[in-house]
Coordinates of C-alpha atoms in Angstrom, one line a residue:
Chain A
X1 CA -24.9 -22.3 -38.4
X2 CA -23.5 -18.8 -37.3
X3 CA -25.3 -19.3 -34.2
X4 CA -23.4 -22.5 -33.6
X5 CA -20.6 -21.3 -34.7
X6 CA -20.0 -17.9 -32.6
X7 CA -21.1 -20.5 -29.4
X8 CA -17.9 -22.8 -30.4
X9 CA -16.0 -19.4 -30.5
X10 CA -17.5 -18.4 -27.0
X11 CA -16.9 -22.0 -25.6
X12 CA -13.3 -21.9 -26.8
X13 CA -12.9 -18.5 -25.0
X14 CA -13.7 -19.4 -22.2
X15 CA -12.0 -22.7 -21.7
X16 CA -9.0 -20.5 -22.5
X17 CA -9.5 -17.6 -20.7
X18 CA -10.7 -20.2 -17.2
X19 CA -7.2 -22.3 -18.2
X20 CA -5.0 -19.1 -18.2
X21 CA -6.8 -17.4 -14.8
X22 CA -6.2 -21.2 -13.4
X23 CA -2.3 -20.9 -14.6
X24 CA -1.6 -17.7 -13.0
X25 CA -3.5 -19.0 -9.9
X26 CA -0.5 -21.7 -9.2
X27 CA 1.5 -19.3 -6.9
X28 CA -1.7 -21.1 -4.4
X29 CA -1.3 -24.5 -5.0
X30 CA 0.4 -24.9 -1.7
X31 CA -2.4 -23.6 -0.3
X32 CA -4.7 -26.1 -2.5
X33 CA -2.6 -29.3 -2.1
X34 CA -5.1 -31.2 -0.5
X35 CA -7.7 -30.3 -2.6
X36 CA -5.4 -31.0 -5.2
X37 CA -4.1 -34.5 -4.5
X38 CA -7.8 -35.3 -3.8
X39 CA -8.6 -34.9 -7.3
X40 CA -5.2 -36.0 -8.8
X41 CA -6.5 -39.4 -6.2
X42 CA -10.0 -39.5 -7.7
X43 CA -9.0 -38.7 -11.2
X44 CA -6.3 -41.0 -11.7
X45 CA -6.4 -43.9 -9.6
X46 CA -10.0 -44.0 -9.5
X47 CA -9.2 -45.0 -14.1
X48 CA -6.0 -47.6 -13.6
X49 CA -7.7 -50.4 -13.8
X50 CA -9.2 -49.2 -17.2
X51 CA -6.1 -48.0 -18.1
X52 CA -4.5 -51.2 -17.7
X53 CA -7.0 -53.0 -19.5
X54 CA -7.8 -50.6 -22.3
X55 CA -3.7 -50.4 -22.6
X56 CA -2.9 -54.1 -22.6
X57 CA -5.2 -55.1 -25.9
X58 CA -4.7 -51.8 -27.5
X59 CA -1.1 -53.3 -27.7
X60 CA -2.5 -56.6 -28.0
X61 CA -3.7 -55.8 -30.9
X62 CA -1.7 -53.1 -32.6
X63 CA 0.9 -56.1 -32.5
X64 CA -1.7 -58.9 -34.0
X65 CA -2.3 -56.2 -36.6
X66 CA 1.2 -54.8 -37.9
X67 CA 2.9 -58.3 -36.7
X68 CA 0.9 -60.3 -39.8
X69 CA 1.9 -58.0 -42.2
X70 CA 5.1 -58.0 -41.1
X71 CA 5.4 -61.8 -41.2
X72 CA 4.2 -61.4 -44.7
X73 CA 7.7 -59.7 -45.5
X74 CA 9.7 -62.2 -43.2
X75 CA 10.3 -59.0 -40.5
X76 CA 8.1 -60.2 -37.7
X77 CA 11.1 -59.8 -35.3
X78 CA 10.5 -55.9 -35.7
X79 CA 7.4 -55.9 -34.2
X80 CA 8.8 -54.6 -30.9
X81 CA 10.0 -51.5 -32.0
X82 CA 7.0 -50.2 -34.0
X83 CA 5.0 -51.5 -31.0
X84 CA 7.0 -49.4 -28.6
X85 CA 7.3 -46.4 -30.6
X86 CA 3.6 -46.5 -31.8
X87 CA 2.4 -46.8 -27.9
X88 CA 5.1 -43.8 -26.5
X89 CA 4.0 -41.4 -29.4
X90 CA 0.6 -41.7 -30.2
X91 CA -1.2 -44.4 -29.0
X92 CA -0.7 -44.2 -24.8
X93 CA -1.0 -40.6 -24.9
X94 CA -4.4 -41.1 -26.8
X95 CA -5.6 -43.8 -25.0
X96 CA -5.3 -42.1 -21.6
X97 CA -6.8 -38.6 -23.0
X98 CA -9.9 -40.5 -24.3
X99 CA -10.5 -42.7 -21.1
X100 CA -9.3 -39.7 -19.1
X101 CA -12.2 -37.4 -20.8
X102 CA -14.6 -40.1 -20.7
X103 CA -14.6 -40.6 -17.0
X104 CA -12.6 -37.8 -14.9
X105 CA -13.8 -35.2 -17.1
X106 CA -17.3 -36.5 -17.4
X107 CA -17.5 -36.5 -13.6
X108 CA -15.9 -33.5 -13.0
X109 CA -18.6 -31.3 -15.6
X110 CA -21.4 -33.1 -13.8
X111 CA -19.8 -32.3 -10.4
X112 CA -19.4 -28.2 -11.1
X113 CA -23.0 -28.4 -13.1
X114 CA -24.6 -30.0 -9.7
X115 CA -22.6 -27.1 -7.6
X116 CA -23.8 -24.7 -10.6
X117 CA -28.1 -26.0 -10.4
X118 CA -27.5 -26.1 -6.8
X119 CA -26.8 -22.5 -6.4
X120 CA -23.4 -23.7 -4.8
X121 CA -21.5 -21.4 -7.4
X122 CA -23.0 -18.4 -6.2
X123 CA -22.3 -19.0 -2.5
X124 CA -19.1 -19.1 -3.3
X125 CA -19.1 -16.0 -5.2
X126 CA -21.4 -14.4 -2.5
X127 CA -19.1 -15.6 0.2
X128 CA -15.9 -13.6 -1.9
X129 CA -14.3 -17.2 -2.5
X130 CA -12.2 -17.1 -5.5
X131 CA -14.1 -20.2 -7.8
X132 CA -11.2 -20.5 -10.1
X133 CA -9.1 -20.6 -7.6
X134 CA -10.9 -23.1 -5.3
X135 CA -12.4 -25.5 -7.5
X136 CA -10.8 -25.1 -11.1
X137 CA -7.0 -24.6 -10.3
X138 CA -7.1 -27.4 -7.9
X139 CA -8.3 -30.0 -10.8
X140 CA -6.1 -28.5 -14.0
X141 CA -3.5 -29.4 -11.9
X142 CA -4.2 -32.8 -11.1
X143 CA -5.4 -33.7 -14.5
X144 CA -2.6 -32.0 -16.1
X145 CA -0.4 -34.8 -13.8
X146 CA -2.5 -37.6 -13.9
X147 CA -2.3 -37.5 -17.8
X148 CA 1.3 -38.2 -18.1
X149 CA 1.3 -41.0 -15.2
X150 CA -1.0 -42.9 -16.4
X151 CA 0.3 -42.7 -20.2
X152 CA 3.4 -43.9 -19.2
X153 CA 1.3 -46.9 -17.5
X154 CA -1.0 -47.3 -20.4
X155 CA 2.7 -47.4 -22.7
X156 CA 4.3 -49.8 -20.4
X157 CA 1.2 -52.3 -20.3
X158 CA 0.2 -51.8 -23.8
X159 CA 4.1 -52.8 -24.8
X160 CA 3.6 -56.1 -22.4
X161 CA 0.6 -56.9 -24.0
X162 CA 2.3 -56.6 -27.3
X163 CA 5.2 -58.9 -26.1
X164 CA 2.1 -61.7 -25.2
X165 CA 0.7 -61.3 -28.6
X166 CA 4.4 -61.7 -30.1
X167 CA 5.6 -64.4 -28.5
X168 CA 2.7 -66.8 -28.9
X169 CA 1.3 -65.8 -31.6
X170 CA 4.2 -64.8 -34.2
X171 CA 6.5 -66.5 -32.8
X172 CA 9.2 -64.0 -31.9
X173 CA 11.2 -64.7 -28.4
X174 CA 10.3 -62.5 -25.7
X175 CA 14.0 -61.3 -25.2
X176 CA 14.0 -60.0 -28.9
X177 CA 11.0 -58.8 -28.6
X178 CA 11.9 -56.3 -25.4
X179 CA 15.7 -55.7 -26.9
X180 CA 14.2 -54.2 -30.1
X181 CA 11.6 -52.2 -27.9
X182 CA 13.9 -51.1 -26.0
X183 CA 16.4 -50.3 -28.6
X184 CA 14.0 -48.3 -30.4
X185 CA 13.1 -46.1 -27.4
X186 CA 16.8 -45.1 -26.9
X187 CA 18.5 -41.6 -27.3
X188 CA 22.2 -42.3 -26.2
X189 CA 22.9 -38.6 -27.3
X190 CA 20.2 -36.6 -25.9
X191 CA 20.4 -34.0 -23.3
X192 CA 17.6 -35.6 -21.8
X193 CA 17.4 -38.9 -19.9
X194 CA 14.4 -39.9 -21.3
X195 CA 13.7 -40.4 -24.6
X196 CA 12.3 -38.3 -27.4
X197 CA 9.7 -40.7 -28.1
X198 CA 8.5 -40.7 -24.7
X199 CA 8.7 -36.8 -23.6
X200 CA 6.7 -36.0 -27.0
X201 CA 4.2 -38.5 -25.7
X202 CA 4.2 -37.2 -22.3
X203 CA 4.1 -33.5 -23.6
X204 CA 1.2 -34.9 -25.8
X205 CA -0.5 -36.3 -22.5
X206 CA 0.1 -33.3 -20.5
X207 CA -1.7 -31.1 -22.9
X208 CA -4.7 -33.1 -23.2
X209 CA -5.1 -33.2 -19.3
X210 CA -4.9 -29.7 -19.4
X211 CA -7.7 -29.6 -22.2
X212 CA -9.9 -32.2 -20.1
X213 CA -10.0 -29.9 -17.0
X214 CA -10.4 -26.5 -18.5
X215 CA -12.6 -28.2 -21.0
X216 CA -14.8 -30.0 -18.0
X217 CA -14.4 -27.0 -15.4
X218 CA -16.0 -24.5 -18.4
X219 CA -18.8 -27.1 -19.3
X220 CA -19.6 -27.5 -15.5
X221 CA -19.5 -23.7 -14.5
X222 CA -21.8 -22.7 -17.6
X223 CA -24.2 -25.2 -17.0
X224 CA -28.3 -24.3 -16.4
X225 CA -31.3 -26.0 -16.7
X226 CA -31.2 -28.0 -13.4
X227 CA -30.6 -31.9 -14.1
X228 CA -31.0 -31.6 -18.1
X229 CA -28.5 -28.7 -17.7
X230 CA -25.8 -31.1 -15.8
X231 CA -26.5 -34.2 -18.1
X232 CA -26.3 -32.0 -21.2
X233 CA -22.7 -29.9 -19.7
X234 CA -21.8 -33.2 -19.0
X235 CA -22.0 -34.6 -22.8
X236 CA -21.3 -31.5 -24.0
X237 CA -18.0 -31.6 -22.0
X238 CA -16.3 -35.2 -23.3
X239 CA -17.6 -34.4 -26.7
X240 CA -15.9 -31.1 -26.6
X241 CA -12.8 -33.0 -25.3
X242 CA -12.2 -35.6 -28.0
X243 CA -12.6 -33.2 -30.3
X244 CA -10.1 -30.9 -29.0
X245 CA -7.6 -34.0 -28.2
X246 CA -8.2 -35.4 -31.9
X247 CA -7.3 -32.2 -33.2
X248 CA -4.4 -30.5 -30.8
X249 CA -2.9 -34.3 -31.2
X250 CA -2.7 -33.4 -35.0
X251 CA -0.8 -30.0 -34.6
X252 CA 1.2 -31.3 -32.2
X253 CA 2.6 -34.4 -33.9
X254 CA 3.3 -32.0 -36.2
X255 CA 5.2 -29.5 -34.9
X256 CA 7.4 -32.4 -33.1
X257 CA 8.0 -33.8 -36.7
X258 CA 8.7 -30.2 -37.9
X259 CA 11.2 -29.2 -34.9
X260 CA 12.4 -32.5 -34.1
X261 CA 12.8 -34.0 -37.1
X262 CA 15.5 -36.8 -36.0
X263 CA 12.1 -38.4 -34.4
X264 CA 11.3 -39.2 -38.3
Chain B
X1 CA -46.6 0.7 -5.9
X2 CA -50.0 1.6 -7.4
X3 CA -52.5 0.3 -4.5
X4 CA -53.7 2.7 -1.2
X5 CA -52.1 0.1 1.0
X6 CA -49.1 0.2 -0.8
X7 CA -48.9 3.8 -0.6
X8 CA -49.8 3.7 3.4
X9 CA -46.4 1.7 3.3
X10 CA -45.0 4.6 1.6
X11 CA -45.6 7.2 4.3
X12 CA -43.1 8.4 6.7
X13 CA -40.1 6.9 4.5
X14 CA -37.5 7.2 6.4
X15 CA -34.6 9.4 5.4
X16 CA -32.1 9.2 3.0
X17 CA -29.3 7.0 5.4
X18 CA -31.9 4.8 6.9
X19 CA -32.5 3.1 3.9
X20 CA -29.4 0.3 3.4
X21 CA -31.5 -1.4 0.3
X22 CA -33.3 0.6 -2.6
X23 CA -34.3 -0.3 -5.9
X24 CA -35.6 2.2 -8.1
X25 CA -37.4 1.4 -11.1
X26 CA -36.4 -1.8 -11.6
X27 CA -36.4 -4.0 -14.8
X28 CA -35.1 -7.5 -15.3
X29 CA -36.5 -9.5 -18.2
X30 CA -35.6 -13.5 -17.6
X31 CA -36.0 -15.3 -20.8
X32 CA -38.4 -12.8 -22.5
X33 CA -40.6 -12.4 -19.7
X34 CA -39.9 -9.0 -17.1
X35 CA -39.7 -10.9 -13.9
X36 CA -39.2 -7.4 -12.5
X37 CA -41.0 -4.5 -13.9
X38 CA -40.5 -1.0 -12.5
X39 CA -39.9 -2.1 -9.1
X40 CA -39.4 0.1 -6.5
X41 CA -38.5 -1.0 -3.0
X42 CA -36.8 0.4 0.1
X43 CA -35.0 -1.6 3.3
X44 CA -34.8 0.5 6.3
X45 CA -31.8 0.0 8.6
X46 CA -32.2 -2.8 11.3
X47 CA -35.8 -3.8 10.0
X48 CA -36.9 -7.6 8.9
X49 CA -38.9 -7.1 5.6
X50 CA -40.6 -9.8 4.5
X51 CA -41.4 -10.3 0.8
X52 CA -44.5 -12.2 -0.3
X53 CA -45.4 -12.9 -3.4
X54 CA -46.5 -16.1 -6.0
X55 CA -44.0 -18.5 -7.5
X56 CA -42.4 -16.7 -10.4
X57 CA -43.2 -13.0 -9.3
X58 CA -39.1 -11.9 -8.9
X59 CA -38.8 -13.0 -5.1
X60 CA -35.6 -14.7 -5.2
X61 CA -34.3 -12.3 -8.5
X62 CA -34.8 -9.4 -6.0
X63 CA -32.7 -10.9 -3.7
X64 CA -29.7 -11.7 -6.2
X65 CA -29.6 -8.1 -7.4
X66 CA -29.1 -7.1 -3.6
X67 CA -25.8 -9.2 -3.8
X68 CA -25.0 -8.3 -7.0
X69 CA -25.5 -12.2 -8.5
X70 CA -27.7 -10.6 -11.2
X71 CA -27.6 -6.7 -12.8
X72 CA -30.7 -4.7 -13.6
X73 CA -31.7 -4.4 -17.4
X74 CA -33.1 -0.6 -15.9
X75 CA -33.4 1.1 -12.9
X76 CA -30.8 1.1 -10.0
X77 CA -30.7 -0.9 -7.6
X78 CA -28.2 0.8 -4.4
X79 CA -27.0 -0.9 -0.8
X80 CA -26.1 1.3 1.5
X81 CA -25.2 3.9 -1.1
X82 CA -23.0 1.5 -3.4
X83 CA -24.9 1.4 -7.2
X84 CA -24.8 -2.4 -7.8
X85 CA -24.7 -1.4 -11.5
X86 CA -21.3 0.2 -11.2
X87 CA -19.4 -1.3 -8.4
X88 CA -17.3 -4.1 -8.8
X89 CA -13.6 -6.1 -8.1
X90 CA -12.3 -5.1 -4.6
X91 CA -15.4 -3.0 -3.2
X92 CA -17.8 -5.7 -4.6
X93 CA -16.3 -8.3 -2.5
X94 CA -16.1 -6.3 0.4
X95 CA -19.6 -5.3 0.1
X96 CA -20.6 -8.9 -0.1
X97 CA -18.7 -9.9 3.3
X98 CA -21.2 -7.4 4.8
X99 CA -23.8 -9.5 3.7
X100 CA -25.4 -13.5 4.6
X101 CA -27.1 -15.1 2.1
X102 CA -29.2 -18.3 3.2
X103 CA -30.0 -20.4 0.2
X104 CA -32.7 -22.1 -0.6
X105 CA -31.1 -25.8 0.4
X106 CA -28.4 -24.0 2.4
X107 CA -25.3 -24.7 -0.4
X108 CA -23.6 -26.6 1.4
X109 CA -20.2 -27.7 -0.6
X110 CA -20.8 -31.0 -0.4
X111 CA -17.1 -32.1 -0.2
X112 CA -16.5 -30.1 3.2
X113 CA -17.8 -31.0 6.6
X114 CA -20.3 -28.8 8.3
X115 CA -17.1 -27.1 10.4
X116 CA -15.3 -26.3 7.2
X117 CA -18.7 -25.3 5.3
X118 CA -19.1 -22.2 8.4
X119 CA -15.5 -22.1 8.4
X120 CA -15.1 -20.7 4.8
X121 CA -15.7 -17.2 4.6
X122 CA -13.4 -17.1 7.3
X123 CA -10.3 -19.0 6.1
X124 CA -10.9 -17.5 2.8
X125 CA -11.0 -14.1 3.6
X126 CA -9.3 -13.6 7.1
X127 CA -6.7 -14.5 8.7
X128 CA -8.3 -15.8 11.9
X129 CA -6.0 -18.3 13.1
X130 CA -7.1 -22.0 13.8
X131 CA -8.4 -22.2 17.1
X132 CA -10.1 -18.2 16.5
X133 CA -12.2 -20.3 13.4
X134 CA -12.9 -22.4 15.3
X135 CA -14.6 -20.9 18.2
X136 CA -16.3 -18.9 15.7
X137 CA -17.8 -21.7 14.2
X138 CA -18.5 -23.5 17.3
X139 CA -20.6 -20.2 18.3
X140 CA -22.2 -19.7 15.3
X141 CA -24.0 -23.4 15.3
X142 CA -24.5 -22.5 18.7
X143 CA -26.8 -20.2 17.9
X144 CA -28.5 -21.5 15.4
X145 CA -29.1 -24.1 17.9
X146 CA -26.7 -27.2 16.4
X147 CA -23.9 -27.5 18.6
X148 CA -21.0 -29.8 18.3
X149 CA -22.7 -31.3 14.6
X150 CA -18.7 -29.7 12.8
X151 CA -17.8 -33.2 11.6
X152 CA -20.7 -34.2 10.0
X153 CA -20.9 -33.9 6.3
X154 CA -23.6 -32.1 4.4
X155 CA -25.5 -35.4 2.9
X156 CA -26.2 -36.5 6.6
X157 CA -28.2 -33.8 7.2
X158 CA -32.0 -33.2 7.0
X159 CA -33.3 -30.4 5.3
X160 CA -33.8 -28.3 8.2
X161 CA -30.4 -28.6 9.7
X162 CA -29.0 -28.0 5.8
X163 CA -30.7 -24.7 6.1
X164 CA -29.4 -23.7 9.6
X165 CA -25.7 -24.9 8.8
X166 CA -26.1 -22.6 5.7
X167 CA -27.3 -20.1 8.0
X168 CA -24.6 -20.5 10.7
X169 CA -22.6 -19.6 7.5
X170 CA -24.2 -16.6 6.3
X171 CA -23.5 -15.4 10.2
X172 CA -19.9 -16.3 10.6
X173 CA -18.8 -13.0 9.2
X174 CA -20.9 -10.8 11.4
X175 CA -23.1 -9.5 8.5
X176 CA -25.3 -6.4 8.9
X177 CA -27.8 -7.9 6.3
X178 CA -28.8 -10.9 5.9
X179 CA -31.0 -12.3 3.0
X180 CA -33.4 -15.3 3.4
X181 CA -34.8 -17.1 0.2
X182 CA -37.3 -19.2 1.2
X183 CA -36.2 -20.3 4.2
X184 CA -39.3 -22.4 5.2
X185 CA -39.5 -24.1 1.7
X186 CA -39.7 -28.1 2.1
X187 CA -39.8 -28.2 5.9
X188 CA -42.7 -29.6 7.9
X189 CA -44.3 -27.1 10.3
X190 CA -42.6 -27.7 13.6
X191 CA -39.0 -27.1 11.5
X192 CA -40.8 -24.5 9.3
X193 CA -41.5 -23.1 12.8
X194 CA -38.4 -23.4 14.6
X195 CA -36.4 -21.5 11.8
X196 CA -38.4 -18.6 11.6
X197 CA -38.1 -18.2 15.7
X198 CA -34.4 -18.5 14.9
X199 CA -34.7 -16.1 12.2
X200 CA -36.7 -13.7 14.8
X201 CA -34.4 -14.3 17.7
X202 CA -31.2 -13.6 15.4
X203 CA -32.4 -10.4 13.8
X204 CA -33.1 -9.1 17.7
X205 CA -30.3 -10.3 19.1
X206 CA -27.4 -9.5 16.5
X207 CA -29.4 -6.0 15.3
X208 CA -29.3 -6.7 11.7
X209 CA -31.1 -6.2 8.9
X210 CA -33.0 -9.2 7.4
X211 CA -34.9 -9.7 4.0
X212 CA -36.9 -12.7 4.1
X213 CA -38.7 -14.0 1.0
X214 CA -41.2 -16.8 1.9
X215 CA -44.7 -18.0 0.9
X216 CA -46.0 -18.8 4.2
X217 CA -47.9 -16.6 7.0
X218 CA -46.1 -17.9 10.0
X219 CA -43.0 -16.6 8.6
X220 CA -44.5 -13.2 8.9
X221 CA -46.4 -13.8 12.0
X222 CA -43.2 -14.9 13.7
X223 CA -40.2 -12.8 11.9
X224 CA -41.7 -9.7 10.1
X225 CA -41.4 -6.0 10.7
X226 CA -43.1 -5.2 7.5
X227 CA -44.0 -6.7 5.0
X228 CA -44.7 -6.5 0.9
X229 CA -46.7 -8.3 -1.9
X230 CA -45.3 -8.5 -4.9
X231 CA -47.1 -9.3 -8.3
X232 CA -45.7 -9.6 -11.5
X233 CA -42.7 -7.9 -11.0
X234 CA -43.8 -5.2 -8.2
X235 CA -44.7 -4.3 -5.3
X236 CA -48.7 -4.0 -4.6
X237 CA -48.9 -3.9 -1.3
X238 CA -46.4 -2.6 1.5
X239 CA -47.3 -2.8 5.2
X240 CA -46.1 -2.9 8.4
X241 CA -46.5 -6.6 9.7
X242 CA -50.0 -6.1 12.0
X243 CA -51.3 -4.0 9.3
X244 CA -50.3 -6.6 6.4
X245 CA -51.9 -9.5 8.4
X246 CA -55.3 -7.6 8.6
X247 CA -54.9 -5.7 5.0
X248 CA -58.5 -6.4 2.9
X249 CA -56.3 -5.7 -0.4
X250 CA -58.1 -7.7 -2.9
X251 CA -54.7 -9.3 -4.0
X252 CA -53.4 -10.0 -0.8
X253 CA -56.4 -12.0 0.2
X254 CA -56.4 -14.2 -2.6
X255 CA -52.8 -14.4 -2.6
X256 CA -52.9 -15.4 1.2
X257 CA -56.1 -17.4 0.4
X258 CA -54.1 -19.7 -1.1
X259 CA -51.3 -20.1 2.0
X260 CA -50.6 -23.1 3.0
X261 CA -50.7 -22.2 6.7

């Protein structure tokens, strides 16, 4: 138990520590921008079709859901605006961090572990190539971008899907349902053009790209064991990512109800 | 080094700035076993050592404390005067750019072409411009004897020309050491062959040092100056190459009893 437990804490250290060398690394993105939009190319186009899918029903059904328990109070003609506002701050952003863990940051563990087994690693460290640098910086970046792009997809088709759901099952008119999702979303008096509901969201999205990639790039650079090592860096990596999602989502949320409170 | 032959080895050491690779003493212990134990072992300027030895007896673990990969548990392990224990950051780095490392399957990155896999060291670390790189690189897979392969990508290359692309590599900077692990490993003899004549030709040519671990004879027939045994963890016998090849050390026979040459 303490054994596991000071291996978290050494994990966690890490992942921090790889995340905060890749951050002060940016001054070189220039320099990286190929590699860079490679990965941004691989990790988020390569996942829109799932996106899209995964998206639509989750809104598909979040409306089927909350819309018969509204109709069971006569406010059925709602459902837009809990729809929206559930898919901008919670559901989109968690969607895309799950799918984004599951598949970019799956790949991208087993992509450093191979380099890692393959003695890759230490030609570049043997050849005075900065690793962080070349390979990590590179793919923080682009997952810390892809996140918010494709949650504001994921949002966009999960609220369609819930305007399907609406119209032919509950019977509320598409119009209504897309005025009240669109009312909802609005913040006529903020400093910002977009609104709070959807920054929070894309703040929310942003951070868990960021945890996929340090997460992935730390399980992939600390893998051994040759293919056993990649495959168990590899599971070790989206487990270790949903977790830290589930829970940063949590203190998040809160500290946007705390500071923000008008998003009560 | 406990064996007369070894000791033969021993004689005439040359001095103190000849050697540019000593490790004194020795210890590394690799998941409870000690992979090295007390090993002592010197690398005279401009020779090609080779190092023998069965699987699991340090071979490769000797090389990566030479490049600082791995740190002794004991002992001290120096290149060309720099203690590997203590040295680090900025003089690490440039220590390593004095030194090629071919890998066992060449680590290649896989993402790059074969140009930008020779060309790294050198956009990394210089500032060569474009067409300077690429000369280079042209010139080093010259001479490793794969011209004009620089768009090719690592997975359509056979195992041999992996190894020479990784070696092209390890040459691009000019290094006065280079380190070979295994260099033959996985090859059939007529590639096995034409790598260690490269090896040869390279180490004459270029006047380098070169420390080349292999399990095969016609590695040492073709590339050695000298050569050593090593046996769980040290050095038992240390020769130079004639004297090696017609040793009667009870160890080395069996050990070369079992080559597959």
């Amino acid at each position: 138990m303490i054994k596991a437990f000071r291996e978290t804490c050494d994990l966690l250290g890490y992942e921090l520590l790889l995340l905060a060398q890749a951050v002060v690394r940016l001054p070189h993105l220039w320099r990286r921008r190929v590699a860079a939009l490679d990965q941004l190319f691989s990790a988020g186009v390569g996942v829109v079709h799932v996106i899209l899918f995964v998206g639509l029903f989750a809104g598909m059904i979040l409306t089927l859901q909350t819309g018969v328990e509204l109709a069971r109070f006569g406010q059925q003609d709602q459902i837009g605006t809990i729809v929206s506002l559930s898919m901008a701050r919670e559901m989109g952003p968690f969607i895309t961090g799950i799918i984004l863990a599951a598949t970019s940051g799956s790949a991208l563990a087993a992509e450093l572990g191979t380099m890692k087994v393959s003695d890759e690693l230490a030609a570049l460290e043997i050849l005075s190539v900065d690793r962080v640098d070349f390979l990590v910086m590179p793919r923080v970046v682009a997952l810390a971008i892809a996140c918010p792009l494709l949650t504001v997809l994921c949002d966009a088709v999960g609220i369609c899907g819930g305007a399907l759901v609406s119209s032919s099952q509950l019977g509320v008119e598409t119009q209504l349902y897309f005025d009240s999702a669109v009312e909802a979303l609005k913040t006529p008096d903020s400093f910002l053009t977009l609104p709070k509901d959807v920054y929070t969201g894309l703040f929310k999205s942003f951070v868990f790209g960021l945890i996929i990639a340090s997460v992935a790039c730390s399980c992939g650079i600390r893998t051994s064991g040759g293919a056993v090592g990649v495959g168990g860096s590899t599971r070790r990596a989206v487990r270790d990512s949903i977790v830290l999602i589930i829970v940063s989502n949590y203190f998040l949320t809160y500290f946007f109800y705390s500071f923000l409170p008008d998003l009560g | 080094m406990t064996t007369a032959s070894a000791k033969k080895g021993a004689e005439g050491r040359a001095t103190r700035s000849d050697v540019l690779i000593r490790f004194s003493k020795v210890v590394k212990v690799l998941g409870g076993r000690r992979v090295l134990d007390g090993l002592d072992l010197e690398v005279r300027r401009g020779e090609a050592l080779v190092v023998m030895g069965p699987s699991g007896t340090g071979k490769s673990v000797t090389l990566r404390h030479v490049v600082g990969l791995m740190q002794a548990d004991s002992g001290t392990v120096e290149v060309d005067g720099h203690d590997m224990a203590t040295i680090g950051g900025r003089e690490l780095s440039e220590l390593r750019r004095r030194i090629g490392y071919l890998f066992q399957d060449g680590a290649l990155i896989n993402w790059l072409d074969v140009g930008e896999n020779v060309a790294l060291p050198l956009r990394e670390n210089t500032k060569l411009s474009d067409s300077e790189i690429r000369e280079r690189v042209a010139q080093r897979l010259e001479l490793v004897r794969l011209p004009g392969i620089e768009s090719k990508m690592p997975s359509e290359l056979s195992g041999g020309m992996r190894k020479r692309v990784g070696l092209a590599r390890a040459l691009v900077t000019d290094p006065e050491i280079i380190l070979y692990d295994e260099p033959n490993a996985g090859l059939d003899p007529q590639t096995s062959q034409a790598i260690n004549t490269i090896i040869r030709d390279l180490q004459d040519r270029l006047d380098i040092t070169s420390v080349v671990v292999t399990h095969l004879l016609s590695c040492v027939r073709t590339v050695a100056d000298r050569c050593v045994l090593l046996d769980k963890g040290s050095i038992v016998v240390d020769l130079p190459k004639d004297e090696f090849l017609r040793s009667d050390d009870a160890r080395l026979r069996e050990f070369l009893g079992k080559d597959p040459d």
